[in-house]
Amino acid sequence: MNYSIGNIFVTTVHVISAILAVGGVAFFRFAALPYAESLPEDQKQNCMQALRAKFVPILHGSFAMLILTGIHHITRLIRTGVGIPDLLIVKIVLALIIVFIGVALTMKTGFEAMKAKRETYLTLNLILAAVVVLLGIWITHG
């Protein structure tokens, strides 16, 4: 395919945003949560609040950039007449599920049942992210 500098830039922002989001989720799942669980309850709450205050803007910003750059890629496909492959639709749906789970788990209030199973949902998000990356590579190079 013939990629312009603009498309290469947008794809770079898309990939970096995915790295930040997935890397942050992995950090929370495998480092921050186990560490926080080892703390006394009052320290655990302070620790999680401090981490949340720093991480949520990064996560939500990454999600916003993924959505915006994803829209760019979809409109580019439509404009060039290539069409949207079925696997891309699956990738988009899975990505939207990831965003929903990520936002639900980071909201200050609401989704308490999901938050009670935070580790499970973070693990699910990491698995879904791996599938989304695989689909992205498959679509691009398949």
Coordinates of C-alpha atoms in Angstrom, one line a residue:
M1 CA 0.0 0.0 0.0
N2 CA 1.0 3.6 -0.5
Y3 CA 1.2 5.3 2.8
S4 CA 1.6 9.1 3.2
I5 CA 3.6 10.7 6.0
G6 CA 0.3 11.7 7.6
N7 CA -0.9 8.1 7.6
I8 CA 2.3 6.8 9.0
F9 CA 2.1 9.5 11.8
V10 CA -1.5 8.5 12.6
T11 CA -0.6 4.8 12.7
T12 CA 2.3 5.6 15.0
V13 CA 0.0 7.5 17.4
H14 CA -2.4 4.6 17.2
V15 CA 0.3 2.0 18.1
I16 CA 1.8 4.2 20.9
S17 CA -1.6 4.7 22.4
A18 CA -2.2 1.0 22.4
I19 CA 1.1 0.4 24.0
L20 CA 0.3 2.9 26.8
A21 CA -3.1 1.5 27.4
V22 CA -2.2 -2.2 27.4
G23 CA 1.1 -1.6 29.3
G24 CA -0.7 0.4 31.9
V25 CA -3.3 -2.4 32.4
A26 CA -0.6 -5.0 32.6
F27 CA 1.2 -2.9 35.2
F28 CA -2.0 -2.5 37.3
R29 CA -2.9 -6.2 37.0
F30 CA 0.5 -7.7 37.8
A31 CA 2.3 -5.0 39.9
A32 CA 0.1 -2.3 41.4
L33 CA -2.8 -4.5 42.5
P34 CA -0.7 -7.2 44.2
Y35 CA 1.3 -4.5 45.9
A36 CA -1.7 -2.6 47.1
E37 CA -3.3 -5.8 48.4
S38 CA -0.3 -6.3 50.7
L39 CA -0.8 -2.9 52.4
P40 CA -3.0 -2.2 55.4
E41 CA -6.5 -1.0 54.3
D42 CA -6.0 2.7 54.9
Q43 CA -2.7 2.7 53.0
K44 CA -4.2 0.5 50.2
Q45 CA -6.9 3.1 49.6
N46 CA -4.4 5.9 49.5
C47 CA -2.1 4.0 47.2
M48 CA -4.9 3.1 44.7
Q49 CA -6.3 6.7 44.7
A50 CA -2.8 8.1 44.0
L51 CA -2.2 5.6 41.2
R52 CA -5.7 6.1 39.8
A53 CA -5.2 9.9 39.7
K54 CA -2.0 9.5 37.6
F55 CA -3.1 6.6 35.4
V56 CA -6.7 7.5 34.5
P57 CA -5.8 10.5 32.3
I58 CA -3.2 8.4 30.5
L59 CA -5.6 5.5 30.0
H60 CA -8.6 7.6 28.9
G61 CA -6.3 9.8 26.7
S62 CA -5.0 6.6 25.1
F63 CA -8.5 5.4 24.5
A64 CA -9.5 8.7 22.9
M65 CA -6.5 8.6 20.6
L66 CA -7.2 5.0 19.7
I67 CA -10.8 5.9 18.8
L68 CA -9.8 9.0 16.8
T69 CA -7.0 7.3 14.9
G70 CA -9.2 4.3 14.3
I71 CA -11.8 6.5 12.8
H72 CA -9.2 8.0 10.6
H73 CA -8.1 4.5 9.3
I74 CA -11.7 3.4 8.7
T75 CA -12.6 6.6 6.8
R76 CA -9.4 6.1 4.7
L77 CA -10.5 2.6 3.8
I78 CA -13.9 3.8 2.9
R79 CA -12.6 6.7 0.8
T80 CA -10.2 4.5 -1.1
G81 CA -13.0 2.0 -1.9
V82 CA -11.1 -0.9 -0.2
G83 CA -14.0 -1.6 2.1
I84 CA -14.0 -2.8 5.7
P85 CA -12.9 -6.4 6.2
D86 CA -15.0 -8.6 8.5
L87 CA -12.0 -9.1 10.7
L88 CA -11.6 -5.4 11.1
I89 CA -15.2 -5.2 12.4
V90 CA -14.4 -8.0 14.9
K91 CA -11.3 -6.0 16.0
I92 CA -13.3 -2.8 16.4
V93 CA -16.0 -4.6 18.5
L94 CA -13.3 -6.1 20.7
A95 CA -11.6 -2.8 21.1
L96 CA -14.8 -1.1 22.1
I97 CA -15.3 -3.8 24.8
I98 CA -11.8 -3.1 26.1
V99 CA -12.6 0.6 26.3
F100 CA -15.9 -0.1 28.1
I101 CA -14.2 -2.3 30.7
G102 CA -11.3 0.1 31.1
V103 CA -13.6 3.1 31.6
A104 CA -16.0 1.2 33.9
L105 CA -13.1 0.1 36.1
T106 CA -11.7 3.6 36.4
M107 CA -14.9 5.5 37.1
K108 CA -15.0 7.0 40.6
T109 CA -18.5 5.6 41.1
G110 CA -20.6 2.9 39.5
F111 CA -19.9 -0.6 38.2
E112 CA -19.2 -1.8 41.7
A113 CA -19.8 -5.5 40.7
M114 CA -17.1 -5.2 38.0
K115 CA -14.7 -3.4 40.3
A116 CA -15.2 -6.2 42.9
K117 CA -13.7 -8.5 40.2
R118 CA -11.1 -6.0 39.0
E119 CA -8.3 -8.6 38.5
T120 CA -10.6 -10.8 36.4
Y121 CA -11.6 -7.9 34.2
L122 CA -8.1 -6.6 33.8
T123 CA -7.0 -10.1 32.8
L124 CA -9.8 -10.3 30.3
N125 CA -8.8 -6.9 28.9
L126 CA -5.2 -8.1 28.4
I127 CA -6.4 -11.2 26.6
L128 CA -8.8 -9.2 24.4
A129 CA -5.9 -6.8 23.7
A130 CA -3.7 -9.6 22.5
V131 CA -6.5 -10.8 20.2
V132 CA -7.0 -7.2 18.9
V133 CA -3.2 -6.9 18.2
L134 CA -3.2 -10.3 16.4
L135 CA -6.2 -9.2 14.3
G136 CA -4.5 -5.9 13.4
I137 CA -1.4 -7.8 12.2
W138 CA -3.5 -10.4 10.4
I139 CA -5.6 -7.7 8.6
T140 CA -2.5 -5.7 7.7
H141 CA -0.3 -8.6 6.6
G142 CA -2.7 -11.4 5.8

